JSON list of C-alpha atoms in Angstrom, two decimals:
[
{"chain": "A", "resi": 1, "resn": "UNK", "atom": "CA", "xyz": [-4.67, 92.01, -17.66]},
{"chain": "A", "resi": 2, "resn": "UNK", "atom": "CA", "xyz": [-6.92, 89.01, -17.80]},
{"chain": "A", "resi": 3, "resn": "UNK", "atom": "CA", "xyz": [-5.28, 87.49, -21.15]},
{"chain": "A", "resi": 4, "resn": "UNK", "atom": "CA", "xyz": [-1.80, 87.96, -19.62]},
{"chain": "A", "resi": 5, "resn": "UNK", "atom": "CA", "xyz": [-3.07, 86.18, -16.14]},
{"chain": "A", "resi": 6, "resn": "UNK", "atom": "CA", "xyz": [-5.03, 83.48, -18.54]},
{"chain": "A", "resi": 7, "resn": "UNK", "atom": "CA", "xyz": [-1.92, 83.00, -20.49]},
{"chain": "A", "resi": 8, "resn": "UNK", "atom": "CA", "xyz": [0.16, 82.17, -16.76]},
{"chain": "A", "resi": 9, "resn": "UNK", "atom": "CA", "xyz": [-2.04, 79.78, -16.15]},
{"chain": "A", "resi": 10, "resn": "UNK", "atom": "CA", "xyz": [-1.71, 77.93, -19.39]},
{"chain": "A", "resi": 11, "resn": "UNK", "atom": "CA", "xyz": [-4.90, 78.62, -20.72]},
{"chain": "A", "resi": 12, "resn": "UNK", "atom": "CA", "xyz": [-5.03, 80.48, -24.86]},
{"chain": "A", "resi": 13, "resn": "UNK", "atom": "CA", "xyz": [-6.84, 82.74, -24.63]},
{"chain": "A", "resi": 14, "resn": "UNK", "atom": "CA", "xyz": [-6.85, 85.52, -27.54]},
{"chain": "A", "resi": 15, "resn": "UNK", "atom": "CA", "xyz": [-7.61, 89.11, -28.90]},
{"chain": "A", "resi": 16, "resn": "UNK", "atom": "CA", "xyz": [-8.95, 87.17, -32.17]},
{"chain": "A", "resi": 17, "resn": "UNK", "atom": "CA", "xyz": [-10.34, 90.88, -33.83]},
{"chain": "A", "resi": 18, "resn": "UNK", "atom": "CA", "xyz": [-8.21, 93.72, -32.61]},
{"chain": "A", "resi": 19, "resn": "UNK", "atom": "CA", "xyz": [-9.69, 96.36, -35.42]},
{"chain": "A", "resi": 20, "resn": "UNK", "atom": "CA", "xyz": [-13.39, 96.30, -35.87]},
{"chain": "A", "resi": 21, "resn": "UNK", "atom": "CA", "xyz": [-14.75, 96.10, -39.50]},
{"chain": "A", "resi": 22, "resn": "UNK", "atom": "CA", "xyz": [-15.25, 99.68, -40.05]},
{"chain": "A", "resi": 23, "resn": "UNK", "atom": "CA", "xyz": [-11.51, 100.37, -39.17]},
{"chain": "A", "resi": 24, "resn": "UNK", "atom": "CA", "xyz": [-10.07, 97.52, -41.54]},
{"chain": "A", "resi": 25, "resn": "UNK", "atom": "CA", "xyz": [-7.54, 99.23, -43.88]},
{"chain": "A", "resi": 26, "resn": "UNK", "atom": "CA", "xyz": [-9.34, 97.91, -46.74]},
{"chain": "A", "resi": 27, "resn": "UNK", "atom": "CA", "xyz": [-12.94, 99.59, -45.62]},
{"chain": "A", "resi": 28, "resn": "UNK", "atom": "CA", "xyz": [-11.94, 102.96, -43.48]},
{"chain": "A", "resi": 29, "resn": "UNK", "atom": "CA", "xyz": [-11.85, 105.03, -46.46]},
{"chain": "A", "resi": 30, "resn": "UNK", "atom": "CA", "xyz": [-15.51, 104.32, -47.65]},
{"chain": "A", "resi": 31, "resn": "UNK", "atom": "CA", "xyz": [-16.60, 104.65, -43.81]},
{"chain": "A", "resi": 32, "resn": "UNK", "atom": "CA", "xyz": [-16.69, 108.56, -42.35]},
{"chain": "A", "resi": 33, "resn": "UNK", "atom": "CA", "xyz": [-18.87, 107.61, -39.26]},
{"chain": "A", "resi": 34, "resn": "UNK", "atom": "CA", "xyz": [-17.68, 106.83, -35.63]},
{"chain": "A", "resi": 35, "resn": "UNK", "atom": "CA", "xyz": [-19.13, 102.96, -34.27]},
{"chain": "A", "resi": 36, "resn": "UNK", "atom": "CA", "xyz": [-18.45, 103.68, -30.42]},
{"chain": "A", "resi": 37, "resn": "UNK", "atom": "CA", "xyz": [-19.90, 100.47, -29.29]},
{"chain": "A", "resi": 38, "resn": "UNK", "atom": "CA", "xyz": [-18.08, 98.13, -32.36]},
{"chain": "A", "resi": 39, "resn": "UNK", "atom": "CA", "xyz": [-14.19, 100.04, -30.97]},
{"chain": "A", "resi": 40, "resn": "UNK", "atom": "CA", "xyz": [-15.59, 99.17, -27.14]},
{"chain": "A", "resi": 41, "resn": "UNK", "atom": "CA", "xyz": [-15.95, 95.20, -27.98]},
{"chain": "A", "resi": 42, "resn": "UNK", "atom": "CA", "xyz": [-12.29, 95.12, -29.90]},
{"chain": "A", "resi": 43, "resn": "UNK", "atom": "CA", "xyz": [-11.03, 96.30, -26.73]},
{"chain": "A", "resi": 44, "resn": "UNK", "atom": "CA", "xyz": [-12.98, 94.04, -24.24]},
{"chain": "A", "resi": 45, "resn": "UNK", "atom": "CA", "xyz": [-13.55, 91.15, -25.87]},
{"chain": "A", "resi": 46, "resn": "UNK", "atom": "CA", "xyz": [-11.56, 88.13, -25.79]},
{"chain": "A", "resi": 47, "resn": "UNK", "atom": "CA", "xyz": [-11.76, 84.40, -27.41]},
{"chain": "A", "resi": 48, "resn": "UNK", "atom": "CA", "xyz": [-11.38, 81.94, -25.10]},
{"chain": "A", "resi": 49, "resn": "UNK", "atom": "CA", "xyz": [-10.69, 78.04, -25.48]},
{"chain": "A", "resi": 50, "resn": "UNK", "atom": "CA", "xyz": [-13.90, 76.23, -26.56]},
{"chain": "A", "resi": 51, "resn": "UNK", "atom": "CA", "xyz": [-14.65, 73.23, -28.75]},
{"chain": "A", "resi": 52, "resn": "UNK", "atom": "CA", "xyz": [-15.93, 70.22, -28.54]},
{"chain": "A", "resi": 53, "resn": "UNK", "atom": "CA", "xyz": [-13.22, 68.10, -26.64]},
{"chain": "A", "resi": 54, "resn": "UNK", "atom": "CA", "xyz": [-12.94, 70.30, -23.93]},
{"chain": "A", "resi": 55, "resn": "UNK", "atom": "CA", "xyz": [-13.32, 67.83, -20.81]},
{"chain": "A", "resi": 56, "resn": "UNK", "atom": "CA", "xyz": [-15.55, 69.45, -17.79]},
{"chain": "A", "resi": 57, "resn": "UNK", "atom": "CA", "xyz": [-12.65, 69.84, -15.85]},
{"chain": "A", "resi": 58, "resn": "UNK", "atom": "CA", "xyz": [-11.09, 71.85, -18.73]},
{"chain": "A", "resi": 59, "resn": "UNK", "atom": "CA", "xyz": [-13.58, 74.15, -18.43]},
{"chain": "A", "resi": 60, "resn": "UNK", "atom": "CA", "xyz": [-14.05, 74.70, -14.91]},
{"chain": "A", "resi": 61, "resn": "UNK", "atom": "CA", "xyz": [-10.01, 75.41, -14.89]},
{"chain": "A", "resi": 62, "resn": "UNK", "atom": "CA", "xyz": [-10.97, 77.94, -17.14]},
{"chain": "A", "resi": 63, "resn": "UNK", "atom": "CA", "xyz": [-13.93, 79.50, -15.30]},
{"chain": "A", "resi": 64, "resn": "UNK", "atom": "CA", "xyz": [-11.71, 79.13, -12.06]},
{"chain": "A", "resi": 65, "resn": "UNK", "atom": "CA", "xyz": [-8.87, 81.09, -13.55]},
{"chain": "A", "resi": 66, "resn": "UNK", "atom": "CA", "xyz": [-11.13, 83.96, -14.40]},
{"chain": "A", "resi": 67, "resn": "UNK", "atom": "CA", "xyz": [-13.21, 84.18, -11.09]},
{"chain": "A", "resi": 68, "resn": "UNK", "atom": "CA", "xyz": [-9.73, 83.98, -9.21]},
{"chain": "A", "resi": 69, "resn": "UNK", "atom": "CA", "xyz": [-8.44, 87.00, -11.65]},
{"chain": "A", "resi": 70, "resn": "UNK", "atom": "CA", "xyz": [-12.08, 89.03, -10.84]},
{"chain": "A", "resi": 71, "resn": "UNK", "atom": "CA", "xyz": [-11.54, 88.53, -7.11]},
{"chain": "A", "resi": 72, "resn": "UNK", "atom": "CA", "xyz": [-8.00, 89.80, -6.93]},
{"chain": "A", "resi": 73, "resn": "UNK", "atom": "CA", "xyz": [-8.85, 92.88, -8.70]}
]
């Protein structure tokens, strides 16, 4: 996967919400409904490494590590 190939390449990268609000343990029992689109971004969504000392270089590692993961699969 992308955060496995991100973490090989030294870069933290996370899954920072894995549940969506509605599915909290807390909340699912006042919630009956289904939010289709709120379960497809806990699944597809990751944080990557931004703030404000990230050096240009930084970043393009970053962006470089991702286009080289698109392009091999």
């Amino acid at each position: 996967s992308l955060l496995i190939h991100l973490f090989e390449n030294g870069i933290e990268a996370k899954v920072r919400h894995p549940l969506s609000i509605f599915e909290q343990p807390n909340l699912i029992s006042s919630y009956s409904g289904s939010c289709f689109n709120a379960k497809k971004l806990t699944k597809t969504s990751l944080s990557l490494p931004i703030h404000y000392n990230l050096q240009k270089h930084e970043i393009n590692y970053v962006i470089k590590a991702i286009c080289n993961y698109l392009d091999s699969n």
